[in-house]
XYZ file of N, CA and C in Angstrom:
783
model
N 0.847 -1.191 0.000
C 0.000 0.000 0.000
C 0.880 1.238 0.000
N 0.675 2.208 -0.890
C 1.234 3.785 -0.920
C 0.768 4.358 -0.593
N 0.763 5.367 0.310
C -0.622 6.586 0.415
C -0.002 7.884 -0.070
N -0.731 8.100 -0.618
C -0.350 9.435 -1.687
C -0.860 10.584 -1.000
N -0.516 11.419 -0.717
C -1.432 12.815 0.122
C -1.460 13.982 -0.775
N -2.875 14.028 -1.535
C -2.635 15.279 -2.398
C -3.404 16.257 -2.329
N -3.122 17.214 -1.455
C -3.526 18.256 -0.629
C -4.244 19.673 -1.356
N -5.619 19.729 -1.227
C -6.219 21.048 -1.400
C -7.058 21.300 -1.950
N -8.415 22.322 -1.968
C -9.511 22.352 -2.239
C -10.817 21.811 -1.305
N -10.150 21.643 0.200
C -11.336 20.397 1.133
C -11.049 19.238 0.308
N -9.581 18.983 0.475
C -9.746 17.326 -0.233
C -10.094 17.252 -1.369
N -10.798 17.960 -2.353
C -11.808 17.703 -3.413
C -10.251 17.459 -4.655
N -8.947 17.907 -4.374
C -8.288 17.293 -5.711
C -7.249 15.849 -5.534
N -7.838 15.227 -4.303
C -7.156 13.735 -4.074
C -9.070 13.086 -4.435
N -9.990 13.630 -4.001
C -10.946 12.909 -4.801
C -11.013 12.734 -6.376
N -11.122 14.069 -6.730
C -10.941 14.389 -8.154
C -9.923 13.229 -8.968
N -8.946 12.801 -8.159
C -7.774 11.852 -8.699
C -8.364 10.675 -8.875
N -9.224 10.454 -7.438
C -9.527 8.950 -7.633
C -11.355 9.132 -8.071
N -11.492 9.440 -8.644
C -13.046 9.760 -9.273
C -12.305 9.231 -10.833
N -11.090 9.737 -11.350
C -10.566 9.462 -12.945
C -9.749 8.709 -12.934
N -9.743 7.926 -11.577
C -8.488 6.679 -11.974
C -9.335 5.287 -12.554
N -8.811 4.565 -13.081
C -9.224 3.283 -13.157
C -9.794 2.566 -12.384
N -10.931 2.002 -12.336
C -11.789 1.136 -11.329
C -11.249 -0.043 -11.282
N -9.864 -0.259 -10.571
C -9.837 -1.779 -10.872
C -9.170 -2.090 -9.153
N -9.542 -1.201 -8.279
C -9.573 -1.376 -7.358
C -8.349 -1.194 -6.482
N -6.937 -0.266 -7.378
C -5.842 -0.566 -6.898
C -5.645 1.081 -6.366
N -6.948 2.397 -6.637
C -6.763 3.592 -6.206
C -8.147 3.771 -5.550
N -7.887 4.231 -4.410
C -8.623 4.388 -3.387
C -8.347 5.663 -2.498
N -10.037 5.985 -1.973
C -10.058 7.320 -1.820
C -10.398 7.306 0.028
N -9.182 7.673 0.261
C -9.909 8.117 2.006
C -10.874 9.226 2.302
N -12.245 8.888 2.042
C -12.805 10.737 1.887
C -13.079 10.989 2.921
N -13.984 12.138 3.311
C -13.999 12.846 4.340
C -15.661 13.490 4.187
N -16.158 14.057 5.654
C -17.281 14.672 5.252
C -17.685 15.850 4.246
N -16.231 16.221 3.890
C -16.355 17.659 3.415
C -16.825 16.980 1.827
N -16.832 15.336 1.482
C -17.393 15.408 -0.169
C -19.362 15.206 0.222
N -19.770 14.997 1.123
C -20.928 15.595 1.375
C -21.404 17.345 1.454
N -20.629 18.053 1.396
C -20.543 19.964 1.468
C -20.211 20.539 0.298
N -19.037 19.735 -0.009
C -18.630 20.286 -1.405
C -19.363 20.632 -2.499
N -20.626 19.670 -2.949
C -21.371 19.535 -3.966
C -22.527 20.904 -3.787
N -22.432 22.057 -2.242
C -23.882 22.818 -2.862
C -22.721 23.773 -2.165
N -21.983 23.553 -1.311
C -20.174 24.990 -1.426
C -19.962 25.238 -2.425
N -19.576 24.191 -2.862
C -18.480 24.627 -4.138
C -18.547 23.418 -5.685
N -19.609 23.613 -6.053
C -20.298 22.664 -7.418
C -19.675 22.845 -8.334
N -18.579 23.341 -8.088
C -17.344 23.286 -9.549
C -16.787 22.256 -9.390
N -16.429 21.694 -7.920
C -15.265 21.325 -7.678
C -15.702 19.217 -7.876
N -14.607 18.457 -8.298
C -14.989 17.600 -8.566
C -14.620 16.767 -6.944
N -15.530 15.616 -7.080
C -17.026 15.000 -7.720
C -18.244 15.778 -7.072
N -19.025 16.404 -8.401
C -20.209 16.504 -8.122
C -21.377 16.168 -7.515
N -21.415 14.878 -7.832
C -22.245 14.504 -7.409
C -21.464 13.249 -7.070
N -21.121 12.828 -6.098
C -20.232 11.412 -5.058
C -20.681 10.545 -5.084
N -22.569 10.088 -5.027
C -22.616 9.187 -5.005
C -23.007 8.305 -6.670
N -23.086 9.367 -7.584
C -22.652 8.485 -8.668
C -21.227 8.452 -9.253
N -20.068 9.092 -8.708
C -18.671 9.169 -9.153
C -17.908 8.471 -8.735
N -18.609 7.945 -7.407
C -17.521 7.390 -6.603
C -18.443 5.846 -5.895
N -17.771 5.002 -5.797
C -18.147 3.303 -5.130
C -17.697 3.258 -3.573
N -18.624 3.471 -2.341
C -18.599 3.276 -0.928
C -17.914 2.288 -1.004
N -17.319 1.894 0.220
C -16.716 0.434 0.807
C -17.016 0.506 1.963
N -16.619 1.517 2.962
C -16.706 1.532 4.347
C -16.329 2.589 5.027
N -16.998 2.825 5.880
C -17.489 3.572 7.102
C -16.014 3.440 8.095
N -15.193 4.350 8.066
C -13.294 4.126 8.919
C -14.152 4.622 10.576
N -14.655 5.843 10.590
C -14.825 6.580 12.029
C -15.680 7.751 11.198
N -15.623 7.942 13.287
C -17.205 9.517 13.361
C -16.260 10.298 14.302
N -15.822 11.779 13.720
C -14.694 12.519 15.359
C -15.641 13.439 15.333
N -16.695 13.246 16.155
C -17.313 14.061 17.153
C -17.274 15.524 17.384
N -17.733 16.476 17.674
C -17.511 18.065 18.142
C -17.391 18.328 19.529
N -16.964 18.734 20.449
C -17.041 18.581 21.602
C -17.296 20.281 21.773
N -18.282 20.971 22.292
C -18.662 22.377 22.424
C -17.838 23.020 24.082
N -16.512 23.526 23.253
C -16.019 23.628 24.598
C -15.929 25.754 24.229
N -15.977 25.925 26.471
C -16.085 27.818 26.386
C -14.854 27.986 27.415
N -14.998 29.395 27.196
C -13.800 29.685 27.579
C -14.375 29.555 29.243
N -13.554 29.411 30.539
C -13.706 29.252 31.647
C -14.696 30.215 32.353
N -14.449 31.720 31.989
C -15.206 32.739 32.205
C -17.350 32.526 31.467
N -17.568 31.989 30.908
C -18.742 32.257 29.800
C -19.510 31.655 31.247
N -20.501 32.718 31.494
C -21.736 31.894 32.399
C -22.828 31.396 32.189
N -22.256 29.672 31.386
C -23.102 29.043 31.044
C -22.792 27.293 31.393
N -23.980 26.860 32.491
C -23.568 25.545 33.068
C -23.198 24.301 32.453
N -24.359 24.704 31.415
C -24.700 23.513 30.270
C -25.063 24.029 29.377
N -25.374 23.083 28.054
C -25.973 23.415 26.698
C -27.326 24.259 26.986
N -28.391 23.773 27.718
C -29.702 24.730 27.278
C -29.114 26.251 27.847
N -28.344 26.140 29.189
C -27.991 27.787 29.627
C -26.874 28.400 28.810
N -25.792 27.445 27.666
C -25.453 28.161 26.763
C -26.407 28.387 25.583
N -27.542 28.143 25.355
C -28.780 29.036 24.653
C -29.038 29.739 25.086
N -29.439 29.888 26.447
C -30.514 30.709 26.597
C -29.514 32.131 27.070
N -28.175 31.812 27.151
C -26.830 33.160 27.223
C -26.660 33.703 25.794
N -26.964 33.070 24.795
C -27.242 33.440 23.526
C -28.199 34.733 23.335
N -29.052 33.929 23.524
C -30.527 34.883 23.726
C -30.456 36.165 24.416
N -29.744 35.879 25.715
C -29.639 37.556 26.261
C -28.651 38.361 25.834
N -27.670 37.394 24.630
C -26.786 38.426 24.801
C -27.382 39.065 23.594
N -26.891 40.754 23.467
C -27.456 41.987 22.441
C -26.318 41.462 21.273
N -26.854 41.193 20.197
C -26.365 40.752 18.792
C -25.889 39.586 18.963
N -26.065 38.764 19.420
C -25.937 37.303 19.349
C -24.330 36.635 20.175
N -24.343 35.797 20.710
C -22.880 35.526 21.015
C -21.713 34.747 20.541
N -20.719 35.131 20.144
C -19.610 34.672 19.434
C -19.493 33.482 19.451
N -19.471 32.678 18.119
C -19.162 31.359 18.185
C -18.098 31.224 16.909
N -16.632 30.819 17.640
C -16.157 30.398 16.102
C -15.837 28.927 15.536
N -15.594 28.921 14.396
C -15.522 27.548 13.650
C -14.020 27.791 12.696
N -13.730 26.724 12.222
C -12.406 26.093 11.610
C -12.206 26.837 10.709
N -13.870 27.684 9.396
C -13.446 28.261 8.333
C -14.752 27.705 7.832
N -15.609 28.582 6.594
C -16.545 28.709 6.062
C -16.521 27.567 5.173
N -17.937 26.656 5.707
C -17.932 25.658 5.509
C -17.801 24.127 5.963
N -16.876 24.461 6.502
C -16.639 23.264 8.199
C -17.257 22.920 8.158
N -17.715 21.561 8.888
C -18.330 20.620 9.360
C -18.818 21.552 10.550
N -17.818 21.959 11.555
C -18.190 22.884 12.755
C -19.417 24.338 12.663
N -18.504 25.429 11.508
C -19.597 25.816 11.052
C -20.872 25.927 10.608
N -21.209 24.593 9.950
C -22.598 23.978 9.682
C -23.090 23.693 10.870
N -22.568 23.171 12.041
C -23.282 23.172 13.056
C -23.629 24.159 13.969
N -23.149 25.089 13.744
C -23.632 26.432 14.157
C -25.073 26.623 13.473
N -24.767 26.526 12.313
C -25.979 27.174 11.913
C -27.181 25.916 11.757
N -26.525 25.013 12.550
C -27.753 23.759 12.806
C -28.154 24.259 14.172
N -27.622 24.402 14.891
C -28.292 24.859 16.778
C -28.735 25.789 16.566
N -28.114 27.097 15.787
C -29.256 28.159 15.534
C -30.077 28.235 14.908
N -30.706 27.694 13.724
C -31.872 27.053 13.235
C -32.673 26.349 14.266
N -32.428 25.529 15.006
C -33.134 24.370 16.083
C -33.618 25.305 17.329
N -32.607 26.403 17.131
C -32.912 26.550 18.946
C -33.510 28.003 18.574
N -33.602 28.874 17.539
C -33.185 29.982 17.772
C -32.290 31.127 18.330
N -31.634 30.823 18.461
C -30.265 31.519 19.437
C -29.652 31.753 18.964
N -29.197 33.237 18.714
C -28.001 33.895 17.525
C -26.906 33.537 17.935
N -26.194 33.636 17.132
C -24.606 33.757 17.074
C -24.258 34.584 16.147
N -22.747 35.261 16.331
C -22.107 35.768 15.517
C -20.868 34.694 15.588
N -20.688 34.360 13.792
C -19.998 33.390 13.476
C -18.597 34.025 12.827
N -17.535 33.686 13.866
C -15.920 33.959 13.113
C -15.513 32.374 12.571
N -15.412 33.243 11.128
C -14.376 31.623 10.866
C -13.096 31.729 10.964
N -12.032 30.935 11.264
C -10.754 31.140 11.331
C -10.280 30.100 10.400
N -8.689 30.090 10.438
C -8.232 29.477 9.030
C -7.554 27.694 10.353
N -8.593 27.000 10.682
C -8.269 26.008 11.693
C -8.866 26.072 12.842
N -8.415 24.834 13.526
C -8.878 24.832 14.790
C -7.743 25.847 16.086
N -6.324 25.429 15.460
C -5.562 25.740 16.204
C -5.655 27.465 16.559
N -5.807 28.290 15.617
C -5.898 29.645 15.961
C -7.068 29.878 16.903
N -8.316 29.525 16.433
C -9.630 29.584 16.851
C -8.874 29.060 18.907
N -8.417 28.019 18.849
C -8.479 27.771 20.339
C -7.454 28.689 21.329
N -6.252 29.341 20.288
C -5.454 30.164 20.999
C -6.425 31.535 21.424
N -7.475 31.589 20.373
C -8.077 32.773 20.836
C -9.265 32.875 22.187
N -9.735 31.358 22.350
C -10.704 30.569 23.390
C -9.785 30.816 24.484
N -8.705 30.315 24.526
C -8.378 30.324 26.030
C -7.648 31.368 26.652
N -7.345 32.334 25.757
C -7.060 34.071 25.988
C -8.163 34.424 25.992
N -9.453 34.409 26.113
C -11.034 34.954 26.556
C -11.106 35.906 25.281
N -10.553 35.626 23.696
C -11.146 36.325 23.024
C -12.144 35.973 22.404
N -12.644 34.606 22.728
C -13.784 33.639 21.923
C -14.221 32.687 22.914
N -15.507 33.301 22.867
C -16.117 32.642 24.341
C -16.552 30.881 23.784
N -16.608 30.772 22.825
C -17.171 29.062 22.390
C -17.043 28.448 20.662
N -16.550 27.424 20.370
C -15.961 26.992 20.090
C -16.296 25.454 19.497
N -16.435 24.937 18.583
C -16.505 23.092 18.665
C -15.391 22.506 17.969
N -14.734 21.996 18.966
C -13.717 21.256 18.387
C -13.412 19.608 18.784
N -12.437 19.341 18.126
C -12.750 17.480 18.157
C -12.100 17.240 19.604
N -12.444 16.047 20.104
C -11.874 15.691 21.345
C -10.164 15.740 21.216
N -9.378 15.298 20.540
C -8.263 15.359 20.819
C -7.351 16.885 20.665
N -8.189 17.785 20.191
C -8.067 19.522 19.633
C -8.450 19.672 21.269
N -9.780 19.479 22.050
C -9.980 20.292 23.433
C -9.703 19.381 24.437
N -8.932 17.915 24.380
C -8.595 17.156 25.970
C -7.291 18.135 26.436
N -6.194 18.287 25.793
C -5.210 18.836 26.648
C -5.661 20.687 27.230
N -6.911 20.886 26.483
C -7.362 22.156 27.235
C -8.355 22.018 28.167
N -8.831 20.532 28.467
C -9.898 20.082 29.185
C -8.617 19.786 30.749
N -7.941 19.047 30.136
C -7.110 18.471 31.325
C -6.458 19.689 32.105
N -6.167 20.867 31.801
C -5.377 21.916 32.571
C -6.334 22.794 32.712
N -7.671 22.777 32.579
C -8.661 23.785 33.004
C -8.791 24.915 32.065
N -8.182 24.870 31.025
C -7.859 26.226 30.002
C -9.614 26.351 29.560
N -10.036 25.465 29.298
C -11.197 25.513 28.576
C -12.585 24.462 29.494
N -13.872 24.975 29.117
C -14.379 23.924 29.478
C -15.498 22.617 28.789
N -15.900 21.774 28.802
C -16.852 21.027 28.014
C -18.420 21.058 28.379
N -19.093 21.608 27.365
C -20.600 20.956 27.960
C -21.577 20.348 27.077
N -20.965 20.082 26.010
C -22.307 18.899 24.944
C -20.889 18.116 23.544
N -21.534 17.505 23.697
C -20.982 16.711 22.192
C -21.863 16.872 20.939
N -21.316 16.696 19.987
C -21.886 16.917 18.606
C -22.761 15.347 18.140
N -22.272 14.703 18.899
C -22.271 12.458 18.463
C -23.881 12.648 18.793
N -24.289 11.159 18.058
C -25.693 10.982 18.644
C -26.250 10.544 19.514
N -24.959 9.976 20.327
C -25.349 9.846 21.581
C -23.731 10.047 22.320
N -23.778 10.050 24.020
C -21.947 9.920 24.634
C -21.324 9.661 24.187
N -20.353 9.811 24.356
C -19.163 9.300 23.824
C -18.090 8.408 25.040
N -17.973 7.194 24.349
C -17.270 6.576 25.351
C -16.048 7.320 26.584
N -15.640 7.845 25.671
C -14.722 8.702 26.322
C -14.698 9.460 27.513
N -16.114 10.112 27.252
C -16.826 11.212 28.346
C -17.899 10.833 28.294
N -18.568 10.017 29.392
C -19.739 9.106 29.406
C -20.404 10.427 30.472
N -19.854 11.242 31.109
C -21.232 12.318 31.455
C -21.245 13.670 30.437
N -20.543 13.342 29.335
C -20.742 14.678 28.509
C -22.227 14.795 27.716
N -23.096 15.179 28.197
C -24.404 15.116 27.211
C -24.491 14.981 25.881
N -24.863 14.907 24.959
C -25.445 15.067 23.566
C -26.007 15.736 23.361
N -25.503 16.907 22.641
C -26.153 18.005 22.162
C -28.049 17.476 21.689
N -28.222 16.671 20.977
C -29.591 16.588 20.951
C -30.221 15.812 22.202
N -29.733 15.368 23.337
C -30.196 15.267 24.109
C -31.652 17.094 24.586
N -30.206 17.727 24.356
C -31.610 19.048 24.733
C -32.101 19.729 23.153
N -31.826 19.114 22.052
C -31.984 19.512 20.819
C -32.353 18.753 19.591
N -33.540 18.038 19.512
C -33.139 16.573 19.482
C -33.028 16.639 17.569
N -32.161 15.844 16.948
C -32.114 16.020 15.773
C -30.575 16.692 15.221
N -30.310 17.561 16.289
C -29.082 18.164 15.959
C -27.741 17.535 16.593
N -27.402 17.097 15.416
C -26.214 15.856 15.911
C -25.677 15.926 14.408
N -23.977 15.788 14.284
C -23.261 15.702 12.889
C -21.424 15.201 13.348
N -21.023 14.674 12.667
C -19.198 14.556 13.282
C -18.905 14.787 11.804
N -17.572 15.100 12.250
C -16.801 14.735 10.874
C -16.607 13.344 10.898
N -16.740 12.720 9.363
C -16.221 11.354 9.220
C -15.125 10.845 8.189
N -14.514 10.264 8.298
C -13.881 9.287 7.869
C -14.272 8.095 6.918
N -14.043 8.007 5.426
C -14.178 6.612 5.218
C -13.526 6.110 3.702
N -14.123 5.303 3.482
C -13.172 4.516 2.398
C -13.778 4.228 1.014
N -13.294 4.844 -0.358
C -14.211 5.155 -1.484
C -13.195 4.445 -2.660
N -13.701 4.023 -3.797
C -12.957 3.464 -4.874
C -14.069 4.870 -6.064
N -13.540 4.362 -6.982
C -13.703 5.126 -8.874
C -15.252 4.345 -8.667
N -16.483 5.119 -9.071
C -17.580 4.596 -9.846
C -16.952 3.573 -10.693
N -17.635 2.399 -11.156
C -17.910 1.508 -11.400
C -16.189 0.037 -11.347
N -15.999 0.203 -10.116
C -15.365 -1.017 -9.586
C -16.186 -2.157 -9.634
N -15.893 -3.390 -9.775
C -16.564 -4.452 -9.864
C -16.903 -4.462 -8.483
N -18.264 -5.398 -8.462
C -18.092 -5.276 -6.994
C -17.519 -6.268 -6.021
N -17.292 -7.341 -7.067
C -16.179 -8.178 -5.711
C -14.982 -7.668 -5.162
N -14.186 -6.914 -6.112
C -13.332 -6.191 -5.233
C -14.343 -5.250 -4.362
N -14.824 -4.645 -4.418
C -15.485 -3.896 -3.546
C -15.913 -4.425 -1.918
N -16.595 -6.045 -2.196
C -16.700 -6.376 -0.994
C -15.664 -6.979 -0.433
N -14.289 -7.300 -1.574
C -12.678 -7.829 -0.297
C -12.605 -6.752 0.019
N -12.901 -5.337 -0.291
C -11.976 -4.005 0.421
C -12.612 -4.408 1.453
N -14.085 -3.771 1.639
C -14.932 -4.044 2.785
C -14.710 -5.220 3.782
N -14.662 -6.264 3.165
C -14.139 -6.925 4.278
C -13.241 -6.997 4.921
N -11.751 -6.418 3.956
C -10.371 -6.222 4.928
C -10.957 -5.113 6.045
N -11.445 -4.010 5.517
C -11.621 -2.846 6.287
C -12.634 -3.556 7.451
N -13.591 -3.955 7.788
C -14.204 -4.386 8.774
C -13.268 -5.229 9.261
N -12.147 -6.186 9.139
C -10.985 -7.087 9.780
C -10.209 -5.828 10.477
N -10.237 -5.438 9.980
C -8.960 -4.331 10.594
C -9.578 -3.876 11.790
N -10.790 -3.135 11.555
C -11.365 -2.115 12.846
C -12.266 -3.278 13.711
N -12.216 -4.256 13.587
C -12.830 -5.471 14.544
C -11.332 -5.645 15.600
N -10.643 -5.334 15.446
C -9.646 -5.866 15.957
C -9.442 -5.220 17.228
N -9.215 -5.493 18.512
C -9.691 -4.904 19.927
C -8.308 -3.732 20.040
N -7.197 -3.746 20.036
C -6.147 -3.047 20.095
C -6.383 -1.851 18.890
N -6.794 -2.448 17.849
C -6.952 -1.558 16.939
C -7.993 -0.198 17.071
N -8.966 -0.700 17.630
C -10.293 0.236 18.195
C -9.573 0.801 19.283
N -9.240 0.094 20.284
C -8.524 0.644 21.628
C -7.971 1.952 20.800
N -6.713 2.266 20.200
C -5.746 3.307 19.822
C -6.755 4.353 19.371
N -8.056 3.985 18.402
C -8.785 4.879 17.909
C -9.380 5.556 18.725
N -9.821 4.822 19.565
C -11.325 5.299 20.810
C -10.578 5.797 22.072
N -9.158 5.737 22.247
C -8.873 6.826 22.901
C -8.650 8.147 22.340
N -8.798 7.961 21.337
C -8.915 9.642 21.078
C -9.812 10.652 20.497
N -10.759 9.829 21.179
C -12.449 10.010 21.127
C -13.091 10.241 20.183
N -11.935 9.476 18.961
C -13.245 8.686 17.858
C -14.135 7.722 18.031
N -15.446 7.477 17.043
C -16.294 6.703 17.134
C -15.992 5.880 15.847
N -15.702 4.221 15.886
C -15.370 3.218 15.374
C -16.567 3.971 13.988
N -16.467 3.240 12.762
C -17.433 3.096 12.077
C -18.151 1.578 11.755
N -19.092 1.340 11.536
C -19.906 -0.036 11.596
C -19.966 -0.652 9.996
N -20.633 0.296 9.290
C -21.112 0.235 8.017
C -20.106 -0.117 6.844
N -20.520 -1.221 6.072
C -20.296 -1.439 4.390
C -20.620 -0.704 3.632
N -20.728 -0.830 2.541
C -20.613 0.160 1.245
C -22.338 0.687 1.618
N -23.499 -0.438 1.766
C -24.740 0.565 1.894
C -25.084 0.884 3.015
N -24.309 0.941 3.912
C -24.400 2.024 5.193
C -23.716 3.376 4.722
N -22.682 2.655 3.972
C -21.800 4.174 4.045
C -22.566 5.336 2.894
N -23.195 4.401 1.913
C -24.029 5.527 0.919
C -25.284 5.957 1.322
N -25.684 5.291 2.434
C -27.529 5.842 2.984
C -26.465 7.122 3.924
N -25.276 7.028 4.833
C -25.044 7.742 5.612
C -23.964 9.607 4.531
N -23.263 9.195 3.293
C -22.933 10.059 2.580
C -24.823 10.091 1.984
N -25.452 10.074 1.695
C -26.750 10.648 0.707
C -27.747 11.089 2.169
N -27.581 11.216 3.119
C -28.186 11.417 4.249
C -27.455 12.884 4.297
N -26.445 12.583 4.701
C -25.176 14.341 4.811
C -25.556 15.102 3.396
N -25.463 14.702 2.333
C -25.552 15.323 1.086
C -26.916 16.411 1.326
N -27.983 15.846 1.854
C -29.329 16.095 1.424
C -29.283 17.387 2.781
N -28.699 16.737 3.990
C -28.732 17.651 5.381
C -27.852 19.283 4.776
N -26.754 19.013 4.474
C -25.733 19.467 4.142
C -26.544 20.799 3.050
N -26.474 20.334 2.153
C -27.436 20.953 0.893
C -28.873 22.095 1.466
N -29.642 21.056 2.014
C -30.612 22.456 2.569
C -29.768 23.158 3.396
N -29.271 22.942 4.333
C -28.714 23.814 5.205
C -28.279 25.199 4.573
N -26.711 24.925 3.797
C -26.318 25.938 2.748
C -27.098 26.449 2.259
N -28.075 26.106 1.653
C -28.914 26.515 0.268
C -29.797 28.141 1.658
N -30.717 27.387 2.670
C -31.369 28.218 3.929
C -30.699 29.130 4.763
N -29.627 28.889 4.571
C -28.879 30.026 5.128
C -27.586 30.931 4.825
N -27.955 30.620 3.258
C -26.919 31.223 2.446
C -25.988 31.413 2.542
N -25.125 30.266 3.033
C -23.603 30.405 2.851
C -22.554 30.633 1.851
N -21.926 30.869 1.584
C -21.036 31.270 0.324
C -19.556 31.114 0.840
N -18.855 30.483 -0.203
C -17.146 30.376 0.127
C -16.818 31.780 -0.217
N -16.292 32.728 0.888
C -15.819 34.099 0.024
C -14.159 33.935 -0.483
């Protein structure tokens, strides 16, 4: 195995590669949630449309959002970080990774659900966004568990909902955001894609190596400490769960008019 890393566009030109390679099963695409966004972001960018360009195999992982504030924000939990929303005059600062994010979209999923403004900074990452969280210039924040444990562990920052659809092993008293919201739940994911029209017996040895691999107890162990969520699904889990994001993804943008500037 080679892994080739060909960097830029949200991933969309290591898809683009393996969308025009040969289906014969020997180029393979690690995609990401961002080819569910891409198609109503940025509809230039190839593959258009994913689930006829590209052949599922499997479901790798789900990395979670973990909604962490700066120590100062007086808010206990998720419904009292709404309802601190609400009082505050022009909405209260929430930033995300960069227009478009996975994170960003979930902003404008809790504020759709809950009503509760925000004013949304995007930054170019997580890493800036959190230098500015724990200097009290950005009161809140969603970032992945292994981005907010070493700011969880020294008190820099604090946690009060997850993005998952339900706990997370990790932090078994961290709520679920749709626990008080119900419906609003998204991670970034992880998974494993070949060229439209691969035969499909290679399709189901990928799938099956890939389910051998993440069955494996040490193997999950390394993942799930770092408060990823294993993935379960074969090729038609993984296309009900990419054509599920596509469709979420799509209204969202389309309702609240996002634009790549």
């Amino acid at each position: 195995m080679v892994v080739e890393n060909r960097t830029g566009a949200a991933a969309a030109i290591a898809a683009a590669h393996v969308v025009r390679a040969r289906p014969d099963g020997y180029t393979l695409l690690m995609g990401a949630a961002s080819l569910a966004i891409a198609p109503a972001l940025q509809p230039q960018l190839v593959p258009q449309d994913p689930l006829r360009e590209l052949a599922p195999i499997a479901h790798f992982y789900d990395t979670p959002f973990i909604l962490v504030l700066h120590p100062d924000v007086p808010a206990a939990d998720f419904a009292g970080f709404l309802d601190l929303a609400r009082r505050t005059p022009g909405g209260l600062t929430f930033g995300s990774s960069g227009i478009g994010a996975v994170n960003h979209l979930m902003i404008e999923m809790i504020h759709r659900a809950s009503g509760a403004p925000f004013v949304h900074v995007p930054y170019r990452g997580a890493a800036p966004a959190l230098v500015d969280l724990t200097a009290g210039r950005l009161p809140a924040f969603l970032a992945t568990v292994s981005d907010a444990a070493p700011l969880l562990a020294d008190r820099r920052a604090r946690a009060i909902a997850v993005t998952a659809r339900e706990r997370i092993a990790l932090m078994p008293d961290l709520p679920a955001m749709q626990e008080t919201l119900p419906g609003v739940q998204a991670s970034f994911w992880q998974a494993l894609f070949a060229p439209a029209g691969t035969p499909q017996p290679i399709i189901a040895r990928l799938a099956a190596a890939m389910r051998a691999a993440t069955a494996d107890p040490a193997f999950r162990a390394q993942w799930e400490a770092r408060g990823l969520v294993m993935g379960q699904g074969g090729p038609e889990e993984l296309r009900a769960l990419l054509a599920a994001d596509l469709a979420t993804w799509r209204s969202l943008i389309r309702e609240a008019g996002i634009r790549v500037e």
